[in-house]
Coordinates of C-alpha atoms in Angstrom, one line a residue:
X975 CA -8.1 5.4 -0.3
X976 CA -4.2 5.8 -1.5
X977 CA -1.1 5.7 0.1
X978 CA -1.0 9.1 1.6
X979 CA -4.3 10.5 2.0
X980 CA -8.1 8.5 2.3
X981 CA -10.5 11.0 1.1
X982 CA -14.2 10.9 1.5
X983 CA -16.8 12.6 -0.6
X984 CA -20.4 12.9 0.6
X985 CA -23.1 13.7 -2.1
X986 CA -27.2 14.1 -1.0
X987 CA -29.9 14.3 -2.1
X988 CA -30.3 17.8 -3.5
X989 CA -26.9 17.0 -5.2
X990 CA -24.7 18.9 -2.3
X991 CA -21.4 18.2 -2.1
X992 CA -18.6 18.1 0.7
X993 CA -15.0 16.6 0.6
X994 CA -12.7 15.3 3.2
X995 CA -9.4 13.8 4.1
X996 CA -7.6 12.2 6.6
X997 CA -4.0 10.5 6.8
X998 CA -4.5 7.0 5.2
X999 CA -3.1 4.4 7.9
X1000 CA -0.8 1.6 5.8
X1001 CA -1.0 -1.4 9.1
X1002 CA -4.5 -1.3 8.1
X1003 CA -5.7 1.1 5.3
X1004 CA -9.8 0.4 6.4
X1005 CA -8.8 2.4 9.8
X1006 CA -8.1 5.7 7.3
X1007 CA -11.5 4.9 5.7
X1008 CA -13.1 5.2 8.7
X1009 CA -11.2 8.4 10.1
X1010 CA -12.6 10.4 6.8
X1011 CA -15.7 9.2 7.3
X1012 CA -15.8 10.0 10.8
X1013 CA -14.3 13.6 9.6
X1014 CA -17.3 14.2 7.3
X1015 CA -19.7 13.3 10.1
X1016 CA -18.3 15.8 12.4
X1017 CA -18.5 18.0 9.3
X1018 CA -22.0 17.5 8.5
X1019 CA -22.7 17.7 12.6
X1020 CA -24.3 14.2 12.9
X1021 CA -22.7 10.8 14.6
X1022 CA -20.9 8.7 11.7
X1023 CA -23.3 5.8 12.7
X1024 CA -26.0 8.1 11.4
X1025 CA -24.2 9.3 8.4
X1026 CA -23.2 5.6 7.8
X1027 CA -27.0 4.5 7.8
X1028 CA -28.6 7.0 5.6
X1029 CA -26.5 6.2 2.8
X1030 CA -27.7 4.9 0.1
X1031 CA -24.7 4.2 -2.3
X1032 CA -20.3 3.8 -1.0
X1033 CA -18.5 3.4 -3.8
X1034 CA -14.8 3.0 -3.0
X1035 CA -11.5 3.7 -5.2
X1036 CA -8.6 2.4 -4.2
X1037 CA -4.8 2.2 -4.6
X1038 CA -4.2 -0.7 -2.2
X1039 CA -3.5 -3.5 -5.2
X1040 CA -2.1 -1.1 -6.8
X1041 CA 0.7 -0.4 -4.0
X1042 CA 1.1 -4.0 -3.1
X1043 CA 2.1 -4.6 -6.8
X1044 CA 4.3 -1.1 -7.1
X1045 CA 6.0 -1.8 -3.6
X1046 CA 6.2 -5.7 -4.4
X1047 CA 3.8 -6.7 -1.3
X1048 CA 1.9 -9.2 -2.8
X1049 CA 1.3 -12.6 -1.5
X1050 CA 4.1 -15.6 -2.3
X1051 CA 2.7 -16.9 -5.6
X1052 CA 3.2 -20.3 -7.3
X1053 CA 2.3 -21.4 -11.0
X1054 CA 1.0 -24.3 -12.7
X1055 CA 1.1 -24.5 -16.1
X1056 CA 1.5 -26.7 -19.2
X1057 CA 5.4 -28.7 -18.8
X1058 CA 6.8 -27.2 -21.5
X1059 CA 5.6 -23.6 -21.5
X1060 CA 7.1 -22.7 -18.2
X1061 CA 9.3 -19.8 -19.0
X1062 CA 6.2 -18.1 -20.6
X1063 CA 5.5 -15.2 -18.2
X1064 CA 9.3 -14.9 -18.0
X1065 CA 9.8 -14.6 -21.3
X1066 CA 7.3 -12.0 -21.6
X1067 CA 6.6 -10.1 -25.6
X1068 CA 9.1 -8.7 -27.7
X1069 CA 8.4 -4.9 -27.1
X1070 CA 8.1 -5.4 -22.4
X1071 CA 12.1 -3.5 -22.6
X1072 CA 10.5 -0.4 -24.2
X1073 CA 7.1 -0.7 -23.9
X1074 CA 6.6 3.4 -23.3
X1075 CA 10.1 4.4 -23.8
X1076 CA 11.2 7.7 -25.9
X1077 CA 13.6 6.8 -29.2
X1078 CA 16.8 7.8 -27.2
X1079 CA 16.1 5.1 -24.7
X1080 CA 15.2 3.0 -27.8
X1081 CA 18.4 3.2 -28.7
X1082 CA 20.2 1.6 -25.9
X1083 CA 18.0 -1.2 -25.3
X1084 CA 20.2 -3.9 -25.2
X1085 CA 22.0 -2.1 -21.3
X1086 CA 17.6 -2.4 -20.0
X1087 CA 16.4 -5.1 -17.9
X1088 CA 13.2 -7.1 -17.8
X1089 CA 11.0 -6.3 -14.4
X1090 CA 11.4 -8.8 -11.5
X1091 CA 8.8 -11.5 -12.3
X1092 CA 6.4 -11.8 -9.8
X1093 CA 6.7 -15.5 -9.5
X1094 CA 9.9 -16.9 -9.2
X1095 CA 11.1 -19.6 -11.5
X1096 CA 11.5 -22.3 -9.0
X1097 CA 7.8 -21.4 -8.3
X1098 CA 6.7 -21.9 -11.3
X1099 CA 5.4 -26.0 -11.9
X1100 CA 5.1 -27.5 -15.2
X1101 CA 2.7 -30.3 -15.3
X1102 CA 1.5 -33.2 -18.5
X1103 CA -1.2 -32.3 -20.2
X1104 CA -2.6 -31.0 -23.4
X1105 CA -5.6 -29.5 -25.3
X1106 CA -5.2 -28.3 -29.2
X1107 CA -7.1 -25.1 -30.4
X1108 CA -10.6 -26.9 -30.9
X1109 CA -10.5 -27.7 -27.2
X1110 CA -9.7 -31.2 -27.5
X1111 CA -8.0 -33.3 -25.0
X1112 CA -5.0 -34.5 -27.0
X1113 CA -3.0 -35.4 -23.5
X1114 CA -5.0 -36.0 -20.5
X1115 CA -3.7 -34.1 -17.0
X1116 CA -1.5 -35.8 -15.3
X1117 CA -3.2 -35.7 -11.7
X1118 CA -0.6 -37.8 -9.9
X1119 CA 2.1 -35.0 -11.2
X1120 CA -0.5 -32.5 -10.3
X1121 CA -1.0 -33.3 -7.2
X1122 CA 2.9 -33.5 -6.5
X1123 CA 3.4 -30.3 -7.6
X1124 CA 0.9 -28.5 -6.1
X1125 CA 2.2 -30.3 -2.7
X1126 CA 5.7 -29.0 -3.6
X1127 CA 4.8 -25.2 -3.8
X1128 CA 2.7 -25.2 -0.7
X1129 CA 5.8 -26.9 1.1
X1130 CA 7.5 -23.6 -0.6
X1131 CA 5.4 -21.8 1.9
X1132 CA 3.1 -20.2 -1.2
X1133 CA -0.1 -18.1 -0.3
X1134 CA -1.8 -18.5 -3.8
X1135 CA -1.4 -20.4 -7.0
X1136 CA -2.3 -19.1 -10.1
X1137 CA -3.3 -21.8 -12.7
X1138 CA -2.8 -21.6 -16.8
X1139 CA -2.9 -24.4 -19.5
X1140 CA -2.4 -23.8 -23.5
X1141 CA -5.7 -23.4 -25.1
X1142 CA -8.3 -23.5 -22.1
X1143 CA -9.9 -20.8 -23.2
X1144 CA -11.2 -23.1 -25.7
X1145 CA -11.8 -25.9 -23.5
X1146 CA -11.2 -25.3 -19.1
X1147 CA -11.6 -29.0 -18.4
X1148 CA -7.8 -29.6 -17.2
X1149 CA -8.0 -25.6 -15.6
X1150 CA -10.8 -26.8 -13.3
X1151 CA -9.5 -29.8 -12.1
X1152 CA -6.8 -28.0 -10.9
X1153 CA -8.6 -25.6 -9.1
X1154 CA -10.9 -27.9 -7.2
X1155 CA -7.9 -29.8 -6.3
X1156 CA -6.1 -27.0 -4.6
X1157 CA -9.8 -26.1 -2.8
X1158 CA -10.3 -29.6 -1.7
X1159 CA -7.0 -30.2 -0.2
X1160 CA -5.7 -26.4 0.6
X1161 CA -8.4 -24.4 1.4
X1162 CA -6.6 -21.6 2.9
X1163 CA -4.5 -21.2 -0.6
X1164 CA -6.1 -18.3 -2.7
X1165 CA -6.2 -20.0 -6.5
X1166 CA -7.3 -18.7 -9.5
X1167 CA -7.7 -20.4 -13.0
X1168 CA -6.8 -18.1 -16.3
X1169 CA -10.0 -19.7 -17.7
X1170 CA -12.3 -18.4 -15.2
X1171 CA -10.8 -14.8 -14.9
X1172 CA -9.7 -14.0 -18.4
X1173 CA -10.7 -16.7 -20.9
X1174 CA -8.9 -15.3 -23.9
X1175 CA -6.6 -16.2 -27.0
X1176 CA -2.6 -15.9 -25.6
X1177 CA -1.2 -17.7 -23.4
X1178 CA 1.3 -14.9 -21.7
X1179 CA -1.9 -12.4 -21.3
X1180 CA -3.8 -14.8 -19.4
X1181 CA -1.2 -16.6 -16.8
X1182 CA 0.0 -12.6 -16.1
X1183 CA -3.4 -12.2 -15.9
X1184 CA -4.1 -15.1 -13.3
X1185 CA -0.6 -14.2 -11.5
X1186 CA -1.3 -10.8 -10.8
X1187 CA -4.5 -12.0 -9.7
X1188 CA -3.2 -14.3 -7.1
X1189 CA -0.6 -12.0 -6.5
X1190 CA -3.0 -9.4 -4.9
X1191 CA -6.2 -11.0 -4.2
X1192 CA -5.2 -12.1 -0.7
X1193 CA -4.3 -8.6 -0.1
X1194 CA -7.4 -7.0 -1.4
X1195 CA -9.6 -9.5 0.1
X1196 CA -8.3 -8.9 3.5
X1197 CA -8.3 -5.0 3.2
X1198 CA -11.7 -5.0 1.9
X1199 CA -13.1 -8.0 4.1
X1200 CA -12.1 -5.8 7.2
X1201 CA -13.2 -2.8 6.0
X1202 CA -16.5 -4.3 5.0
X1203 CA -16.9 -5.3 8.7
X1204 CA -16.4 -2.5 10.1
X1205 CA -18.7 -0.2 8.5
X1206 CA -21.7 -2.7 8.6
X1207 CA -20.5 -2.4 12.4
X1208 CA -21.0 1.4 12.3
X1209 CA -24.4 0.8 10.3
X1210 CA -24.2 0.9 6.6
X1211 CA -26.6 -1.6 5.0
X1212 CA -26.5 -0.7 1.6
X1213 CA -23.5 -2.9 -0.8
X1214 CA -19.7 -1.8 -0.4
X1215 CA -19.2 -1.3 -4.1
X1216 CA -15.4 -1.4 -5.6
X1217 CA -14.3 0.5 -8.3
X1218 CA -12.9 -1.2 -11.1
X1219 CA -10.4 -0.4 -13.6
X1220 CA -12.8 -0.4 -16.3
X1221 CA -14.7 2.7 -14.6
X1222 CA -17.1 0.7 -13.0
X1223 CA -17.9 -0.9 -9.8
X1224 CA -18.2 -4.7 -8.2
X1225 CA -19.5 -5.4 -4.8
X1226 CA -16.9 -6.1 -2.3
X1227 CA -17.3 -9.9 -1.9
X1228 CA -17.0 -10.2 -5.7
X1229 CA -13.2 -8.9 -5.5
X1230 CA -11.6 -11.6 -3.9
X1231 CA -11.7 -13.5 -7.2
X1232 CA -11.0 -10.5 -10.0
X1233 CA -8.3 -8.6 -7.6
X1234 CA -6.6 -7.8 -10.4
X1235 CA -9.4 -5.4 -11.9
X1236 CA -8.7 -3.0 -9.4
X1237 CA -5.3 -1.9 -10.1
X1238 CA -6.4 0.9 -11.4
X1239 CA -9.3 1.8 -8.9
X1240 CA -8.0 4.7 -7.4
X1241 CA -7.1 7.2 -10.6
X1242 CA -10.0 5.9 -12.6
X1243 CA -12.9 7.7 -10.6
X1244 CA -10.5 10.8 -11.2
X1245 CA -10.8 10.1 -15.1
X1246 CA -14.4 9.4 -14.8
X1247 CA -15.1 12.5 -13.8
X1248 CA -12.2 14.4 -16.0
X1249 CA -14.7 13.1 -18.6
X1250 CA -17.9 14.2 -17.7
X1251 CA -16.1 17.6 -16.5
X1252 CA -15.0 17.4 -20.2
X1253 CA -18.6 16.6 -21.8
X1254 CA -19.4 19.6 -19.4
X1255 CA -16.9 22.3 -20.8
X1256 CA -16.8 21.0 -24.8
X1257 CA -13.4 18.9 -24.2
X1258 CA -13.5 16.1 -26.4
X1259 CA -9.4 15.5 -25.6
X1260 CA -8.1 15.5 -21.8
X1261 CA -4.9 14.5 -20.0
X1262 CA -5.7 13.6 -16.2
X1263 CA -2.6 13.5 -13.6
X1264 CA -3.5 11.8 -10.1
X1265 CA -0.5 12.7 -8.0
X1266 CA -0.5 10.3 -5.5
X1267 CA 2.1 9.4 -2.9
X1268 CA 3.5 6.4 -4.5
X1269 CA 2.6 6.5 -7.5
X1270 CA 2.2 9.1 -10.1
X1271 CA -0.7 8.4 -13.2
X1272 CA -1.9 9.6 -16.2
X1273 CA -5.2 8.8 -18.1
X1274 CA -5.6 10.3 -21.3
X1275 CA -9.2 10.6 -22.6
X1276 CA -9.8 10.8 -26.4

């Protein structure tokens, strides 16, 4: 499903295939899901409830994270992180002002601008605590400061807090105990800890990692939840499998907590196959365009 159009391919067993596409519906992008679906029934001349329940595999690609993150729609998001080190997503790395840029624009660096973080600075909660790069506990976690500052961003009216101490990687100790305290005492707030979803070397890489996360997950949990519903309504029974951006596929329930590998769900199918396409015609080197209504994406395969 992507912004404009919600396509649905249909595959059986004799390796027959038939595409079709219907408007995709933004309020709620599972409706658009369900209108192509319902277009290939009437295609194939059977009731979608029947098409629905002979399937045996729905995978799904889609460009809903990544037009929350494009469009800025995410969910309000609120950090926790070692005191100390809270400027670290701001800061960002040396090369984020011309990451992809062309020598001209090179040149001029200095008159570019950083992106809008994604969580504010007064959202952003430094807390005492501190493990070194064996993963010992040189400075316990503060949980009375914890605990106040967690209560202070959900007074901010945050949806999600994304959670990311120096060196957890190595040892997830102080991670965890912030992340059952949010789940015992918020349970409605999404949370997700940099150890659990990218447990990593650098610091910056994980907490964007856990921010984007938080960012989106509410969004892609409540998109998928809905459309998962729904077409168990109209009769599938087999898994509602997700693709990732790594080319392959999650089950649905799975996504809430790794929203962020699915920003590129959409345009990576389209790659997939430029690749086997590629195998198929002696291509070893291919440039893929997906042409979408909000966004446009290349994939290069070498």
């Amino acid at each position: 499903s992507g912004g404009t159009f919600t396509d649905c391919v249909v595959v059986d067993s004799q390796g027959r295939m038939a595409v079709y596409k219907a408007p995709s519906t933004p309020n709620d992008f599972s409706q658009g899901v369900l209108d192509s679906i319902g277009l290939a029934a009437t295609g194939l001349g059977i009731p979608t409830e029947q098409l629905l329940s002979e399937t045996r595999v729905f995978a799904h690609g889609t460009t809903v994270t990544t037009n929350a993150l494009l469009t800025r729609n995410g969910v309000k998001t609120g950090l926790i992180t070692t005191k100390g080190f809270e400027d670290t997503i701001l800061i960002g790395r040396v090369h984020q002002k011309v990451a992809g840029l062309s020598e001209r624009e090179i040149i001029h660096a200095v008159k570019l601008d950083k992106a809008d973080p994604i969580i504010p600075r007064p959202f952003i909660k430094g807390v005492t605590e501190r493990v070194d790069y064996q993963g010992r506990v040189l400075v316990p976690l503060d949980l009375e400061e914890t605990e106040r500052a967690v209560r202070e961003l959900i007074e901010e009216g945050v949806e999600a807090i994304a959670i990311c101490f120096l060196w957890s990687f190595m040892n997830p100790v102080h991670e965890g105990q912030v992340r059952d305290l949010v789940q015992r005492k918020y349970s409605r707030v999404f949370v997700t800890a940099s150890s659990d979803l990218a447990p990593r070397m650098g610091e910056y890489e994980r907490t964007a990692t856990a921010a984007l996360n938080c960012y989106l997950g509410p969004v892609a949990y409540r998109y998928l939840h809905s459309l998962a519903s729904k077409l168990r309504d109209k009769g599938l029974s087999c898994p509602l499998l997700v693709m990732q951006s790594s080319g392959g596929v999650l089950p649905a329930e799975e996504v809430r907590e790794k929203a962020v590998n699915t920003l590129a769900s959409g345009p990576v199918g389209g790659i997939t196959g430029a690749l086997f396409l590629g195998k198929a015609l002696g291509y070893d080197n291919i440039i893929c365009t997906d042409v979408g209504g909000t966004s446009f994406d290349v994939g290069l395969i070498v």
